[in-house]
CSV table of C-alpha atoms in Angstrom, one decimal:
chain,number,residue,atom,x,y,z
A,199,UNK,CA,101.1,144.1,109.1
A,200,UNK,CA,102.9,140.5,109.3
A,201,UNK,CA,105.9,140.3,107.3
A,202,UNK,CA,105.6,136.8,105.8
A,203,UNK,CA,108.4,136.7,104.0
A,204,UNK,CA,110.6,138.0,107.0
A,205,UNK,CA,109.0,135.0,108.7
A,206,UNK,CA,109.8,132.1,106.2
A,207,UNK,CA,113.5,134.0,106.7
A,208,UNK,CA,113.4,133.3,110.1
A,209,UNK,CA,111.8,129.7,109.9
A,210,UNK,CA,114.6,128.9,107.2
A,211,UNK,CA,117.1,130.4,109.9
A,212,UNK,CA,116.0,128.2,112.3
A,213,UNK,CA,116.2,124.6,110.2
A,214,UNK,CA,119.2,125.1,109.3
A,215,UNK,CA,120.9,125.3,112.4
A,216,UNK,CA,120.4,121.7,112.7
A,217,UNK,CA,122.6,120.9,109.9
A,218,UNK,CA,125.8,119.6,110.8
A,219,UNK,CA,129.6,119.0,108.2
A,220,UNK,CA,129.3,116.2,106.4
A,221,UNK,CA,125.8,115.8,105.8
A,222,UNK,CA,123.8,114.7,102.9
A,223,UNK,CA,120.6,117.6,102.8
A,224,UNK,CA,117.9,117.5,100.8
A,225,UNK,CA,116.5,120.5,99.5
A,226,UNK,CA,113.2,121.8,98.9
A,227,UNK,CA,111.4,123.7,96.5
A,228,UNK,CA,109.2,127.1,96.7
A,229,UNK,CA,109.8,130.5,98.1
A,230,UNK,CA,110.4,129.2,101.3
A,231,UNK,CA,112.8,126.2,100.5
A,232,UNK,CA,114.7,128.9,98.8
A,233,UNK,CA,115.5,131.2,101.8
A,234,UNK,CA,116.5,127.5,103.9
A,235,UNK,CA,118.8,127.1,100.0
A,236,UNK,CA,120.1,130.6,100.4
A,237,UNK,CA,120.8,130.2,104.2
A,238,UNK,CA,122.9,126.7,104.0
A,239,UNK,CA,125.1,128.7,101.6
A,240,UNK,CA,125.6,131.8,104.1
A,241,UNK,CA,126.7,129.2,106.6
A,242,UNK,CA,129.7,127.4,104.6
A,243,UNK,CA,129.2,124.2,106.0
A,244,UNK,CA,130.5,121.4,104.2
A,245,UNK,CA,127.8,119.4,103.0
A,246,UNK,CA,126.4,118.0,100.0
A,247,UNK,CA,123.1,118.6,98.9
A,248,UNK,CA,120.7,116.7,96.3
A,249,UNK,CA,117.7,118.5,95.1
A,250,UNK,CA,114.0,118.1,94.8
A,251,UNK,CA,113.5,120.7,91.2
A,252,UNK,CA,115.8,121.6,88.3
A,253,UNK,CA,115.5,125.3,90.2
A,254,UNK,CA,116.3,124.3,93.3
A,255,UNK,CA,119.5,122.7,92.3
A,256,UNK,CA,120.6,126.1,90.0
A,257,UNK,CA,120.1,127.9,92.6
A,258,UNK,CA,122.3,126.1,95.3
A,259,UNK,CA,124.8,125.5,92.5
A,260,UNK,CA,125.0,128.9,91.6
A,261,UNK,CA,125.5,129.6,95.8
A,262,UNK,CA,128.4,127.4,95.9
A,263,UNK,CA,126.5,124.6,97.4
A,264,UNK,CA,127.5,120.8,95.9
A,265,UNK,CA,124.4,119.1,94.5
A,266,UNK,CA,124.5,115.3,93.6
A,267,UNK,CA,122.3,114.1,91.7
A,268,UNK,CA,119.8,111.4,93.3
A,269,UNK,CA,119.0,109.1,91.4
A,270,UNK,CA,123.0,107.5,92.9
A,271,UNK,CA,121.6,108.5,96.3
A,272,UNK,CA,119.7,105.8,98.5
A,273,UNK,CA,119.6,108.2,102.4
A,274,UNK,CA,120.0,111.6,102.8
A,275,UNK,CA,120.6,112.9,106.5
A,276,UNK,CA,118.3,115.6,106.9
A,277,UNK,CA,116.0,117.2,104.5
A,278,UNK,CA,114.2,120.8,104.8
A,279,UNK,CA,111.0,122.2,103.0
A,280,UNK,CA,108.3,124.6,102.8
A,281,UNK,CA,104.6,123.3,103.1
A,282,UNK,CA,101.2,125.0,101.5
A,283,UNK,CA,99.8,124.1,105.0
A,284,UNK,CA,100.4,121.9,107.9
A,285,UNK,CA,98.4,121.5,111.2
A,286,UNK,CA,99.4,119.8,114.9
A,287,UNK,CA,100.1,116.5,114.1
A,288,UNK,CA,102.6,117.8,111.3
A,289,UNK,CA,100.4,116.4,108.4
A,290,UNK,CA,100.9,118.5,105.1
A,291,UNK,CA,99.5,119.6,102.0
A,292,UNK,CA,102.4,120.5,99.5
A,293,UNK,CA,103.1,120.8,95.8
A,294,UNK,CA,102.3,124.3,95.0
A,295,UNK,CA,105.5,124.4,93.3
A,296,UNK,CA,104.7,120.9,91.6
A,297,UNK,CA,107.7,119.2,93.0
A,298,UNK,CA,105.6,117.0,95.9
A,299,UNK,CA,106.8,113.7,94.0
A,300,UNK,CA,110.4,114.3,94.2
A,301,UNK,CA,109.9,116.3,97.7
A,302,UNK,CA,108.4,112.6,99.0
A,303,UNK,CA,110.9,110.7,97.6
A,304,UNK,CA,113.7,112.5,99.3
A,305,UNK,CA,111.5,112.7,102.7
A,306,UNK,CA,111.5,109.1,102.7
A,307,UNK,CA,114.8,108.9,101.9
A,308,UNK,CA,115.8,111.0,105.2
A,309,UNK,CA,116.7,110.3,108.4
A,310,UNK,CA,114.6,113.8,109.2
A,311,UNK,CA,112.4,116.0,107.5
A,312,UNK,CA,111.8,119.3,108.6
A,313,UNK,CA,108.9,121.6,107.2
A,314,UNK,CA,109.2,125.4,107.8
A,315,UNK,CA,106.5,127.8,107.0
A,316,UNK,CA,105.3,131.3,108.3
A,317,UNK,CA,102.0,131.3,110.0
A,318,UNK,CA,99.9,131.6,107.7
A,319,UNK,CA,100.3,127.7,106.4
A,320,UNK,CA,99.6,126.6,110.1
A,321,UNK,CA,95.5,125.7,109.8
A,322,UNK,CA,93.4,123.3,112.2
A,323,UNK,CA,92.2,121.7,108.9
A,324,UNK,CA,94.2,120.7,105.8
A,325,UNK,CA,91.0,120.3,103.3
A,326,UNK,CA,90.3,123.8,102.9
A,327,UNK,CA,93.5,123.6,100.8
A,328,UNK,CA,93.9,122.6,97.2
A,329,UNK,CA,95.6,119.3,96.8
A,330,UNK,CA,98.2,118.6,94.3
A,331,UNK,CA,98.4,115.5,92.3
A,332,UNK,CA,100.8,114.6,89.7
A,333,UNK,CA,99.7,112.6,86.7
A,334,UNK,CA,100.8,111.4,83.7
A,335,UNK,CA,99.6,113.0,80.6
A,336,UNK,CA,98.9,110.0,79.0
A,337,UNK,CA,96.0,109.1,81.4
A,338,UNK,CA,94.6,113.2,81.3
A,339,UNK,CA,91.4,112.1,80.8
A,340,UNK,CA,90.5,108.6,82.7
A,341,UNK,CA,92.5,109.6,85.6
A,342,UNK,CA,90.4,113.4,85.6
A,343,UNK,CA,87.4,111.2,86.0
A,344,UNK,CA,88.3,109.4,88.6
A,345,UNK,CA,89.4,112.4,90.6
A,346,UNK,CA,86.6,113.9,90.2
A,347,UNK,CA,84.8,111.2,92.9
A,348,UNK,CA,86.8,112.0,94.9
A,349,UNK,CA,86.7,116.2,94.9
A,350,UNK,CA,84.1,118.8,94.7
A,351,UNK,CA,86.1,120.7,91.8
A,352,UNK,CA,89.1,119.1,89.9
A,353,UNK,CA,91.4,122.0,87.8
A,354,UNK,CA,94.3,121.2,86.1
A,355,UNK,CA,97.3,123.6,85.7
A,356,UNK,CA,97.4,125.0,82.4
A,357,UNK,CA,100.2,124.8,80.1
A,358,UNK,CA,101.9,123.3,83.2
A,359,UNK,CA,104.6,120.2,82.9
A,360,UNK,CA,106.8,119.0,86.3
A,361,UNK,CA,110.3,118.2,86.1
A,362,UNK,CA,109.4,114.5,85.8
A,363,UNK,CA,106.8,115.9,82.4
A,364,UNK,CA,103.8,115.4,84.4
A,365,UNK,CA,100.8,117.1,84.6
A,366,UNK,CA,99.4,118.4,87.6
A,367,UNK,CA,95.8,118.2,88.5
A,368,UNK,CA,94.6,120.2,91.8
A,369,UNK,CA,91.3,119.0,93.8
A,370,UNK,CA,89.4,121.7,96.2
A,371,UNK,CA,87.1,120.6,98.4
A,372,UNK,CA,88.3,117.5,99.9
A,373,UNK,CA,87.6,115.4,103.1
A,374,UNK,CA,90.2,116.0,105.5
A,375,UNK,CA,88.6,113.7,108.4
A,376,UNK,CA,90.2,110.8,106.7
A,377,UNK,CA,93.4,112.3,104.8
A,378,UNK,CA,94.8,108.4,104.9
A,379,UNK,CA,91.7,107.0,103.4
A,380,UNK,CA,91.9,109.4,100.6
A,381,UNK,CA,95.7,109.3,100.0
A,382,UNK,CA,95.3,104.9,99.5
A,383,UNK,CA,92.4,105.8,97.0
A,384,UNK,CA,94.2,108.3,94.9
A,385,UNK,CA,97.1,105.7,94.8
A,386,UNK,CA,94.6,103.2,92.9
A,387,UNK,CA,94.3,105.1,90.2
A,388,UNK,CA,96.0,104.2,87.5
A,389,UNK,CA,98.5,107.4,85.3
A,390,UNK,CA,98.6,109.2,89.0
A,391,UNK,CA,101.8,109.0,89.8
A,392,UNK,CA,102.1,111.1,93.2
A,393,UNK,CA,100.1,113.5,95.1
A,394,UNK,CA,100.9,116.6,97.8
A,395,UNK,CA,99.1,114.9,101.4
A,396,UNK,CA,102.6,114.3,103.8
A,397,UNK,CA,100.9,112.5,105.9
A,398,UNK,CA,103.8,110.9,108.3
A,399,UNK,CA,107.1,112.2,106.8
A,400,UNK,CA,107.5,114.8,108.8
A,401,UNK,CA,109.0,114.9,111.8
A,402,UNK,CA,109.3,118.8,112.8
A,403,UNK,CA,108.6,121.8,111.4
A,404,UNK,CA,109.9,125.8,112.4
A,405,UNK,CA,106.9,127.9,112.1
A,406,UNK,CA,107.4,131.4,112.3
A,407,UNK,CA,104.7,134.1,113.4
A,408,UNK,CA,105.1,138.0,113.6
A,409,UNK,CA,108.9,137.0,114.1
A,410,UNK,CA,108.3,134.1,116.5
A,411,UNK,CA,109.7,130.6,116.1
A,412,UNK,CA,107.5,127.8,117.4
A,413,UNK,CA,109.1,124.3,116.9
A,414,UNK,CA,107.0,121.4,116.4
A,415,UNK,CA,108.6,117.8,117.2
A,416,UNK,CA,106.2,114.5,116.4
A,417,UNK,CA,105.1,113.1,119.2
A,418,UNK,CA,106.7,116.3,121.3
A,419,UNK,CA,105.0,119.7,122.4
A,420,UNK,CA,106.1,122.7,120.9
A,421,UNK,CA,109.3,124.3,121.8
């Protein structure tokens, strides 16, 4: 039986033997961002960090990592973060944890984003997985509508706020042939505020399978 959570250890491992002293990191949020959190502490680097959830940030602060707050910060060297799936060309879905704004800001913000993930989240086809999108409570209803043109079956989370007092609004059933297409359209709609397709902010990812790490670079073949 695969080990999962031995392999988002080992992905986690892997990332963050890129990070170098005096770096700015951004850090993820989920399970898997967690072990990459937990990690950067073991190693006693000096670094600061800035975070993508309230959690995320406790927890780093209560493993002796600095966190600044980001709203002062403009770049960030290197960030690291889980995915709910990614395929070959390191396109993403994310936002189980409901963090996928704040993870997108800080990607953009980086000089490098790195995804890691256990094999499981590796697919051949993102739309088979539910997409996040973050909206504000004030437009519940219009903005429901309009997402529902645009997926089979819309559910929101209940009795769920994000860290920015959002709402979060999952879509199944979603065509993947055109993920851009679909990320401009959801942008149009007026009280979404953000939405979990990464679409060209990543630029590697450490997947880890039955306690194998493949690296994927953009534009590279796997290491």
């Amino acid at each position: 039986m695969t080990d999962r959570d031995a392999d988002k250890r080992l992905a986690a491992a892997a990332a963050v033997e890129e990070v170098r002293d005096d770096m700015l990191v951004g850090l993820g949020t989920g399970s898997t961002a967690a072990h990459a959190i937990e990690a950067l502490a073991e190693k006693r680097l000096r670094i600061d960090t800035v975070a993508t959830s309230n959690a995320s940030a406790e927890l780093a602060a209560r493993l002796g990592l600095r966190v600044r707050d980001f709203d002062s910060v403009a770049r960030v060297d290197l960030a690291i973060d889980g995915a709910d799936a990614i395929d070959a060309r390191l396109r993403a879905v994310k936002g189980a944890g409901g963090a996928m704004l704040r993870e997108k800001v800080v990607a953009a913000a980086a000089d490098r984003m790195i995804v890691i993930a256990d094999g499981s989240k590796r697919v051949t086809r993102l739309g088979s997985t539910p997409l996040p999108v973050e909206v504000l409570p004030f437009a519940r209803a219009y903005a429901s509508l309009r997402l529902a043109q645009l997926f089979v079956r819309c559910v929101e989370r209940p009795d769920y706020r994000t860290d920015n007092g959002n709402i979060v609004i999952d879509g199944h059933g979603w065509d993947d042939a055109t993920p851009r297409s679909l990320a401009d359209a959801l942008m149009t709609i007026p009280g979404v505020v953000g939405h979990g397709l990464f679409l060209s902010e990543i630029d590697a990812a450490y997947i880890a399978d039955n306690g194998v790490v493949t690296r994927l670079e953009r534009g590279r073949n796997p290491r």
